[in-house]
Coordinates of C-alpha atoms and ligand atoms in Angstrom, one line a residue:
M1 CA -9.9 65.5 57.7
K2 CA -13.1 67.3 56.6
L3 CA -12.4 70.3 54.4
R4 CA -14.6 73.4 55.1
L5 CA -14.8 76.3 52.8
H6 CA -16.6 79.6 52.8
N7 CA -19.0 79.7 49.9
S8 CA -19.8 83.2 48.7
L9 CA -23.0 81.8 47.2
T10 CA -24.5 80.9 50.6
R11 CA -22.2 83.3 52.6
R12 CA -21.4 80.5 55.0
V13 CA -18.6 78.2 55.8
E14 CA -19.7 74.7 54.5
D15 CA -18.4 71.2 54.4
F16 CA -16.8 70.6 51.0
V17 CA -18.4 67.6 49.3
P18 CA -17.4 67.2 45.7
L19 CA -20.0 66.2 43.1
D20 CA -17.7 63.4 42.0
P21 CA -14.9 62.4 44.5
Q22 CA -13.2 60.7 41.6
R23 CA -12.8 64.0 39.7
V24 CA -12.7 67.2 41.7
T25 CA -12.8 70.3 39.6
M26 CA -11.6 73.8 40.3
Y27 CA -11.5 76.9 38.0
V28 CA -9.6 80.1 39.0
C29 CA -9.9 83.2 36.8
G30 CA -6.4 83.9 35.4
P31 CA -4.7 87.1 34.4
T32 CA -5.2 89.3 31.5
V33 CA -1.7 89.3 30.0
Y34 CA -0.8 92.8 28.7
N35 CA 1.7 93.7 31.4
Y36 CA 3.5 92.2 34.4
V37 CA 1.1 91.2 37.2
H38 CA 1.1 93.0 40.5
I39 CA 1.5 91.4 43.9
G40 CA -2.3 91.6 44.5
N41 CA -2.9 89.5 41.4
A42 CA -0.5 86.9 42.9
R43 CA -2.7 86.5 46.0
P44 CA -5.5 84.3 44.4
Y45 CA -2.9 82.2 42.6
V46 CA -0.9 81.6 45.9
V47 CA -3.9 80.9 48.1
F48 CA -6.0 78.9 45.6
G49 CA -2.9 77.1 44.5
L50 CA -2.5 76.0 48.1
L51 CA -6.1 74.9 48.1
A52 CA -5.3 72.8 45.0
R53 CA -2.5 71.2 47.0
L54 CA -4.8 70.4 49.8
L55 CA -7.4 68.9 47.5
R56 CA -4.8 66.7 45.9
R57 CA -3.9 65.4 49.3
Q58 CA -7.5 64.3 49.9
Y59 CA -8.6 63.3 46.4
A60 CA -6.9 61.1 43.9
H61 CA -7.9 63.1 40.8
V62 CA -8.2 66.9 40.9
V63 CA -8.4 69.0 37.7
Y64 CA -7.4 72.6 38.3
A65 CA -7.9 75.1 35.5
R66 CA -6.4 78.6 35.5
N67 CA -7.0 80.4 32.3
I68 CA -5.1 83.1 30.4
T69 CA -7.1 86.0 29.1
D70 CA -5.3 86.8 25.9
V71 CA -7.9 88.8 24.1
D72 CA -9.1 92.0 25.7
D73 CA -9.3 95.7 24.9
K74 CA -6.4 96.5 27.3
I75 CA -4.3 94.1 25.3
N76 CA -5.4 95.7 22.0
T77 CA -4.3 99.1 23.4
A78 CA -0.9 97.8 24.5
A79 CA -0.4 96.0 21.1
A80 CA -1.4 99.2 19.2
A81 CA 1.0 101.3 21.3
A82 CA 3.9 98.9 20.6
G83 CA 2.8 98.5 16.9
V84 CA 2.8 94.7 17.2
P85 CA 0.2 91.9 16.9
I86 CA -1.6 91.1 20.2
A87 CA 0.1 87.7 20.3
T88 CA 3.5 89.4 20.7
I89 CA 2.2 91.1 23.9
T90 CA 0.2 88.1 25.2
D91 CA 2.9 85.5 24.6
R92 CA 5.5 87.6 26.3
Y93 CA 3.5 88.4 29.4
A94 CA 2.0 84.9 29.7
A95 CA 5.5 83.5 29.7
D96 CA 6.6 86.1 32.3
F97 CA 3.5 85.3 34.4
R98 CA 4.4 81.6 34.4
A99 CA 8.0 82.3 35.3
D100 CA 7.0 84.6 38.1
M101 CA 4.5 82.1 39.5
A102 CA 7.1 79.3 39.4
H103 CA 9.6 81.6 41.2
L104 CA 6.9 82.3 43.8
G105 CA 6.4 78.6 44.4
V106 CA 3.0 78.5 42.8
D107 CA 2.3 75.0 41.3
A108 CA 1.3 75.1 37.6
P109 CA -2.4 74.3 37.1
D110 CA -3.4 71.1 35.3
V111 CA -4.9 73.1 32.4
E112 CA -4.1 76.6 31.3
P113 CA -6.7 77.4 28.7
H114 CA -6.2 80.5 26.5
A115 CA -9.3 82.4 25.4
T116 CA -8.1 82.8 21.8
Q117 CA -7.9 79.0 21.5
H118 CA -11.6 78.6 22.5
I119 CA -13.3 80.9 19.9
P120 CA -15.4 78.1 18.4
Q121 CA -16.6 77.1 21.9
I122 CA -17.4 80.7 22.7
I123 CA -19.4 81.2 19.5
A124 CA -21.2 77.9 20.1
M125 CA -22.1 79.0 23.6
C126 CA -23.5 82.3 22.3
E127 CA -25.5 80.4 19.7
R128 CA -27.0 78.2 22.4
L129 CA -27.9 81.2 24.5
I130 CA -29.6 82.8 21.6
A131 CA -31.5 79.6 20.8
G132 CA -32.6 79.3 24.4
G133 CA -34.0 82.9 24.5
H134 CA -31.2 84.1 26.8
A135 CA -29.3 86.3 24.4
Y136 CA -29.9 88.3 21.3
S137 CA -27.9 89.8 18.5
A138 CA -28.0 93.5 17.6
E139 CA -25.7 95.6 15.4
G140 CA -22.9 93.0 15.3
H141 CA -23.1 92.4 19.1
V142 CA -24.5 89.5 21.0
L143 CA -26.0 90.5 24.4
F144 CA -27.0 88.5 27.3
D145 CA -30.7 89.2 28.2
V146 CA -30.5 89.7 31.9
A147 CA -34.3 89.7 32.2
S148 CA -34.3 86.0 31.0
F149 CA -32.5 84.8 34.1
P150 CA -34.4 85.6 37.3
A151 CA -31.6 84.5 39.6
Y152 CA -29.3 87.2 38.2
G153 CA -27.8 89.0 41.2
E154 CA -28.0 86.1 43.6
L155 CA -24.3 85.4 43.8
S156 CA -23.3 89.0 44.5
G157 CA -26.5 89.8 46.4
R158 CA -27.2 93.0 44.5
S159 CA -30.3 94.6 43.3
T160 CA -30.7 95.4 39.6
D161 CA -30.2 99.1 40.2
E162 CA -27.0 98.5 42.1
M163 CA -25.8 96.1 39.4
I164 CA -26.3 98.6 36.7
A165 CA -24.5 101.3 38.7
G166 CA -21.8 98.9 39.7
A167 CA -21.1 97.5 36.3
R168 CA -21.0 100.9 34.7
V169 CA -22.4 99.1 31.7
E170 CA -22.8 101.1 28.6
V171 CA -26.3 102.3 27.9
A172 CA -26.4 101.5 24.2
P173 CA -29.3 101.9 21.9
Y174 CA -29.1 98.3 20.8
K175 CA -29.6 97.0 24.3
K176 CA -33.0 95.8 25.5
N177 CA -32.1 96.5 29.1
P178 CA -29.2 98.6 30.4
A179 CA -28.0 95.7 32.5
D180 CA -27.6 93.4 29.4
F181 CA -23.9 92.6 28.9
V182 CA -21.8 91.8 25.9
L183 CA -21.0 88.2 24.9
W184 CA -19.6 89.1 21.5
K185 CA -18.7 92.4 19.9
P186 CA -17.8 93.6 16.4
S187 CA -14.2 94.4 15.5
T188 CA -13.0 97.1 13.2
P189 CA -10.5 95.9 10.6
E190 CA -7.4 97.0 12.6
L191 CA -8.6 95.1 15.7
P192 CA -8.2 91.3 16.3
G193 CA -11.3 89.5 15.2
W194 CA -12.8 86.1 14.2
D195 CA -15.5 85.3 11.7
S196 CA -18.8 84.6 13.4
P197 CA -22.5 84.4 12.5
W198 CA -22.7 88.1 13.6
G199 CA -19.8 89.2 11.5
R200 CA -16.2 89.6 12.3
G201 CA -15.8 90.2 16.0
R202 CA -14.3 89.2 19.3
P203 CA -15.6 87.7 22.6
G204 CA -16.5 89.7 25.7
W205 CA -14.5 88.8 28.8
H206 CA -17.2 87.0 30.8
I207 CA -18.1 84.4 28.2
E208 CA -14.5 83.3 27.9
C209 CA -14.4 81.8 31.4
S210 CA -17.8 80.1 30.9
A211 CA -16.7 78.5 27.7
M212 CA -13.2 77.5 28.9
S213 CA -14.6 76.1 32.2
E214 CA -17.2 74.0 30.3
A215 CA -14.6 72.8 27.8
H216 CA -12.1 71.5 30.4
L217 CA -14.1 70.8 33.5
G218 CA -17.7 70.1 32.4
E219 CA -21.0 71.8 32.9
T220 CA -21.0 71.8 36.7
I221 CA -17.8 72.4 38.6
D222 CA -17.0 72.0 42.2
I223 CA -15.0 75.2 43.0
H224 CA -14.7 78.5 41.2
A225 CA -12.4 81.1 42.7
G226 CA -10.9 84.6 42.1
G227 CA -10.6 88.0 43.8
N228 CA -13.7 89.5 45.3
D229 CA -13.4 92.4 42.8
L230 CA -14.6 89.8 40.3
L231 CA -17.8 88.9 42.2
F232 CA -19.7 91.5 40.2
P233 CA -20.0 91.7 37.3
H234 CA -17.6 89.0 36.1
H235 CA -18.7 86.0 38.3
E236 CA -22.4 87.0 38.3
N237 CA -22.3 87.0 34.5
E238 CA -20.4 83.7 34.3
V239 CA -23.2 82.2 36.5
A240 CA -25.9 83.6 34.2
Q241 CA -24.2 82.5 31.0
S242 CA -23.3 79.0 32.1
T243 CA -26.5 78.2 33.9
C244 CA -28.6 79.3 30.9
A245 CA -26.4 77.5 28.4
H246 CA -26.7 74.3 30.4
G247 CA -30.5 74.2 30.8
G248 CA -30.5 75.5 34.4
K249 CA -27.8 73.2 35.8
V250 CA -25.8 74.6 38.7
F251 CA -22.6 76.1 37.3
A252 CA -20.2 76.3 40.3
R253 CA -21.1 74.7 43.6
Y254 CA -18.6 76.6 45.8
W255 CA -17.5 80.1 45.1
L256 CA -14.4 81.3 46.8
H257 CA -13.2 84.9 46.9
N258 CA -10.0 86.4 48.2
G259 CA -9.9 89.9 49.7
M260 CA -8.0 92.7 48.1
L261 CA -4.4 93.6 48.7
S262 CA -3.7 97.3 49.4
V263 CA -0.4 99.1 49.7
E264 CA 0.4 101.2 52.8
G265 CA -3.3 101.5 53.5
R266 CA -4.2 102.6 49.9
K267 CA -5.8 100.9 47.0
M268 CA -3.2 99.9 44.4
S269 CA -3.7 102.0 41.3
K270 CA -1.8 103.4 38.4
S271 CA -2.9 106.9 39.2
L272 CA -1.4 106.7 42.7
G273 CA 1.7 105.1 41.3
N274 CA 1.8 102.5 44.0
T275 CA 1.5 99.4 41.9
M276 CA 3.8 96.7 43.4
V277 CA 4.9 94.7 40.4
L278 CA 5.6 91.1 41.3
H279 CA 8.4 90.7 38.8
E280 CA 10.3 93.6 40.5
L281 CA 9.5 92.4 44.1
L282 CA 11.0 89.0 43.1
Q283 CA 14.2 90.8 42.2
K284 CA 14.4 92.5 45.6
H285 CA 13.2 89.9 48.0
P286 CA 13.4 86.2 48.6
P287 CA 10.3 84.5 47.1
E288 CA 9.5 82.8 50.4
L289 CA 9.2 86.2 52.0
L290 CA 6.6 87.3 49.5
R291 CA 4.8 84.0 49.9
Y292 CA 4.8 84.4 53.6
M293 CA 3.3 87.9 53.3
L294 CA 0.5 86.5 51.1
L295 CA -0.3 83.7 53.5
K296 CA -0.1 85.5 56.8
A297 CA -3.5 87.0 56.4
H298 CA -6.6 84.9 56.0
Y299 CA -7.4 84.8 52.3
R300 CA -10.9 86.4 52.8
Q301 CA -9.5 89.4 54.7
P302 CA -8.0 92.5 53.2
L303 CA -4.2 92.4 53.2
D304 CA -2.1 95.5 53.6
W305 CA 1.3 95.4 52.0
S306 CA 3.7 97.7 53.9
A307 CA 7.4 98.1 54.5
A308 CA 6.7 97.4 58.2
A309 CA 4.8 94.2 57.5
L310 CA 7.5 93.0 55.2
E311 CA 10.1 93.6 57.8
Q312 CA 8.0 91.9 60.5
A313 CA 7.5 88.9 58.1
R314 CA 11.2 88.7 57.4
R315 CA 11.9 88.6 61.1
T316 CA 9.5 85.8 61.7
L317 CA 11.1 83.8 58.8
D318 CA 14.6 84.7 60.2
G319 CA 13.4 83.2 63.5
L320 CA 12.3 80.0 61.9
Y321 CA 15.5 79.8 59.9
T322 CA 17.5 80.5 63.0
T323 CA 16.0 77.4 64.6
L324 CA 16.8 75.3 61.5
R325 CA 20.4 76.7 61.5
D326 CA 20.8 75.8 65.2
L327 CA 19.4 72.3 64.5
A328 CA 21.4 71.8 61.3
A329 CA 23.1 68.7 62.8
V330 CA 19.7 67.1 63.6
P331 CA 18.6 64.7 60.8
A332 CA 15.1 65.2 59.4
A333 CA 13.0 62.5 58.0
A334 CA 11.6 63.4 54.5
G335 CA 7.9 62.7 53.9
A336 CA 6.8 62.9 57.6
D337 CA 3.1 63.1 58.1
L338 CA 1.7 66.6 58.2
P339 CA 1.0 67.5 61.9
E340 CA -2.7 67.2 62.8
E341 CA -3.1 70.8 64.0
F342 CA -1.5 72.1 60.8
L343 CA -4.0 70.2 58.7
A344 CA -6.8 71.2 61.0
A345 CA -5.9 74.9 60.4
L346 CA -5.7 74.5 56.6
T347 CA -8.9 72.5 56.3
D348 CA -10.7 75.1 58.3
D349 CA -11.4 77.4 55.3
L350 CA -7.7 77.7 54.5
N351 CA -6.7 79.3 57.8
T352 CA -3.1 80.1 56.8
P353 CA -2.5 82.5 59.7
E354 CA -3.1 79.6 62.1
A355 CA -1.0 77.3 59.9
L356 CA 1.9 79.7 60.2
A357 CA 1.4 79.9 64.0
V358 CA 1.7 76.1 64.0
L359 CA 5.1 76.5 62.2
S360 CA 6.3 78.8 65.0
R361 CA 5.0 76.3 67.6
L362 CA 6.8 73.4 65.9
A363 CA 10.0 75.5 65.8
D364 CA 9.6 76.1 69.6
A365 CA 9.0 72.4 70.1
A366 CA 12.1 71.5 68.1
R367 CA 14.2 73.9 70.2
K368 CA 12.9 72.6 73.5
A369 CA 12.8 68.9 72.7
G370 CA 14.3 66.9 75.5
D371 CA 15.9 64.1 73.5
A372 CA 17.3 63.5 70.0
Q373 CA 14.2 61.6 68.9
A374 CA 11.8 64.3 69.8
Q375 CA 14.0 66.9 68.3
Q376 CA 14.2 65.0 65.0
E377 CA 10.4 64.6 64.9
A378 CA 9.7 68.2 65.6
K379 CA 12.3 69.3 62.9
S380 CA 10.8 66.9 60.4
A381 CA 7.3 68.2 61.1
L382 CA 8.5 71.8 60.8
L383 CA 10.1 71.1 57.4
G384 CA 7.2 69.1 56.2
A385 CA 4.6 71.7 57.1
G386 CA 6.8 74.5 55.8
A387 CA 7.2 72.6 52.5
F388 CA 3.5 72.3 52.1
L389 CA 3.2 76.1 52.4
G390 CA 6.1 76.6 50.1
L391 CA 8.3 77.9 53.0
L392 CA 11.6 76.9 54.7
Q393 CA 12.9 75.2 51.5
I394 CA 16.2 77.0 51.6
D395 CA 19.4 76.0 53.3
P396 CA 19.5 78.2 56.5
E397 CA 23.0 79.4 55.7
T398 CA 21.9 80.5 52.2
W399 CA 18.9 82.2 53.7
F400 CA 20.9 84.3 56.0
Q401 CA 23.5 85.1 53.4
G402 CA 20.7 86.2 51.0
T403 CA 18.7 88.2 53.4
A404 CA 21.3 89.8 55.6
T405 CA 21.5 92.7 53.2
I406 CA 17.8 92.8 52.5
L407 CA 16.8 95.1 55.3
A408 CA 13.6 97.1 54.8
P409 CA 14.6 100.1 52.7
E410 CA 12.5 102.6 54.7
A411 CA 14.0 101.4 58.0
L412 CA 17.5 101.5 56.5
Q413 CA 17.0 105.1 55.2
A414 CA 15.8 106.2 58.7
A415 CA 18.9 104.7 60.2
F416 CA 21.2 106.2 57.6
A417 CA 19.7 109.6 58.3
L418 CA 21.3 109.4 61.8
V419 CA 24.8 108.4 60.8
G420 CA 27.8 109.4 58.7
A421 CA 28.5 108.3 55.2
E422 CA 31.1 105.7 56.1
L423 CA 28.5 103.6 57.9
R424 CA 26.3 103.6 54.8
E425 CA 28.9 101.5 53.0
L426 CA 28.3 98.6 55.4
Q427 CA 25.9 95.7 55.0
G428 CA 24.2 93.1 57.1
D429 CA 25.7 92.4 60.5
D430 CA 28.6 94.8 60.0
L431 CA 26.1 97.6 59.5
I432 CA 24.2 96.6 62.7
D433 CA 27.6 96.5 64.6
G434 CA 28.3 100.0 63.3
L435 CA 24.9 101.4 64.3
V436 CA 25.2 99.9 67.8
A437 CA 28.7 101.4 68.2
E438 CA 27.4 104.8 67.0
R439 CA 24.6 104.6 69.7
Q440 CA 27.2 103.7 72.3
Q441 CA 29.3 106.8 71.4
A442 CA 26.2 109.0 71.5
K443 CA 25.6 107.8 75.1
Q444 CA 29.1 108.4 76.1
R445 CA 29.0 112.0 75.0
K446 CA 25.6 112.2 76.8
D447 CA 23.6 112.8 73.6
F448 CA 20.8 110.7 74.9
A449 CA 18.3 111.9 72.3
K450 CA 20.5 110.6 69.5
A451 CA 21.1 107.4 71.4
D452 CA 17.4 106.8 71.7
Q453 CA 16.8 107.6 68.0
L454 CA 19.5 105.0 67.1
R455 CA 17.9 102.4 69.4
A456 CA 14.5 103.0 67.7
A457 CA 16.1 102.8 64.3
L458 CA 17.7 99.5 65.2
L459 CA 14.5 98.2 66.5
N460 CA 12.9 99.1 63.2
L461 CA 15.6 97.0 61.5
G462 CA 14.6 94.1 63.8
V463 CA 17.4 94.4 66.2
V464 CA 17.2 94.7 69.9
V465 CA 20.1 96.3 71.8
E466 CA 20.7 95.3 75.4
D467 CA 23.1 97.2 77.7
T468 CA 25.2 94.8 79.8
P469 CA 28.1 95.5 82.2
Q470 CA 30.4 94.3 79.4
G471 CA 28.9 96.8 77.0
P472 CA 26.0 96.7 74.5
R473 CA 24.9 93.5 72.9
W474 CA 22.4 93.0 70.1
K475 CA 20.2 90.3 68.8
R476 CA 17.7 89.9 66.1
A477 CA 14.2 89.9 67.6
S478 CA 11.8 87.5 66.0
A479 CA 8.9 89.5 67.0
A480 CA 10.2 92.9 67.9
P481 CA 7.7 95.7 67.8
V482 CA 7.8 97.7 64.7
A483 CA 7.8 101.5 65.2
A484 CA 5.3 103.3 63.1
Ligands
AMP1 P1 -7.1 90.6 36.5 O1 -5.9 90.2 35.6 O2 -7.2 92.0 36.8 O3 -8.3 89.9 36.1 O4 -6.7 90.0 37.9 C1 -6.3 88.7 38.1 C2 -6.7 88.2 39.5 O5 -6.1 89.1 40.5 C3 -8.2 88.2 39.7 O6 -8.5 87.0 40.5 C4 -8.4 89.4 40.6 O7 -9.6 89.3 41.4 C5 -7.2 89.5 41.4 N1 -6.8 90.8 41.9 C6 -6.7 92.0 41.3 N2 -6.4 93.0 42.0 C7 -6.2 92.5 43.3 C8 -5.8 93.0 44.5 N3 -5.4 94.3 44.7 N4 -5.7 92.2 45.6 C9 -6.0 90.8 45.5 N5 -6.4 90.3 44.3 C10 -6.5 91.1 43.2
ZN2 ZN1 -13.3 84.4 35.0

């Protein structure tokens, strides 16, 4: 099936045609390791990791590189604050990053280059740029000469003025042009540094990716990806460095960018104190729930992380797991072909919302199947497609044991505010039973306002109450509306 991808370079969805089908190459900008990553950082690794899976299905040999940025001023600050060498910080957080990614079901890349292990290649690239008239040294720095590359700004589609404003580049006396950016900078004795033709110093951030990509994937690569916050200046600068270092050869043929993740409608930031740390989320929620959240929006769209969205996602997964639990006795064939419509969704610029909709349709088909054969086929297809997305991998009983108590904290608090302390001791279905009984009592004493509040609170917890002649009954709604 033909893979189509949105290319930021042309701003269009294009057929993906690799330069060499025998060796497909992809580079994704990796994390700067000075702290735990947040859930927004996980988005590119989940979605582009899925793209790597898709590529591997279609091509025999795929080389996927995802780097580790282990030299950076933020790392220096963290190391100085802790009074340790930078490697103490970077080794620790790189290991935590790998562990968190594995927990989240993100496949490891084929290559994980570290910037500090590529200093000779970085220096060599700087030297080549200087020799070619694209960079110059000044006061221990090496700067890229933006005026030497007329295509500068093409990827991000910005004018020079916008670029200068956007990059907030330092206007320094040693620069020929304020837009010129640093390839190498001097280090004072207390900072990490390496000997170079320009004195002891350290690389700038952008050159690291150009050098590592060249070292592991070659001069022209098929796909380069990252968050759209990197489009400018990071990716624009990578294009400038690599193209000029390689005599004008195209650097990356397809540029893919994911949209930003916000939290409850606001940008995630330290000053707002709303940073959702992946490591902490993984302690509170099943990893599949987090994966589902990251896949349920199309990767190019913004994605808002909220308690309501998390609750909705949990209900949808509960619905799928309910089907699997109900069909526990139906055998499933391993290695079934992925359904056509599922692959059609994914090959259409990684349309994961549609691929997830296919999962729901497969679950419906499995439920409604008329005979054992059809039921088995639909269940196998559901499990196969789920596995490809890194979902539905858990035994359904385990899923429900694990998640019964994981109700959205905000929704729980709202419900608790309406009831006495004894109910707050309960968990899972017992808690729901208690809340339903409480509502029944409110109705009996004609406190309809309270009864309505409890019904709304239950709805928020994903539970629909129905009044029957035999008394109230409740069920989990797979797509119950979520009150604001
Ligand atoms: P950094 O370590 O800041 O370079 O970020 C690692 C990756 O996460 C990059 O590909 C960024 O573009 C991406 N990223 C950072 N913040 C967000 C966010 N809020 N939403 C989605 N992706 C993000
Ligand atoms: Zn990069």
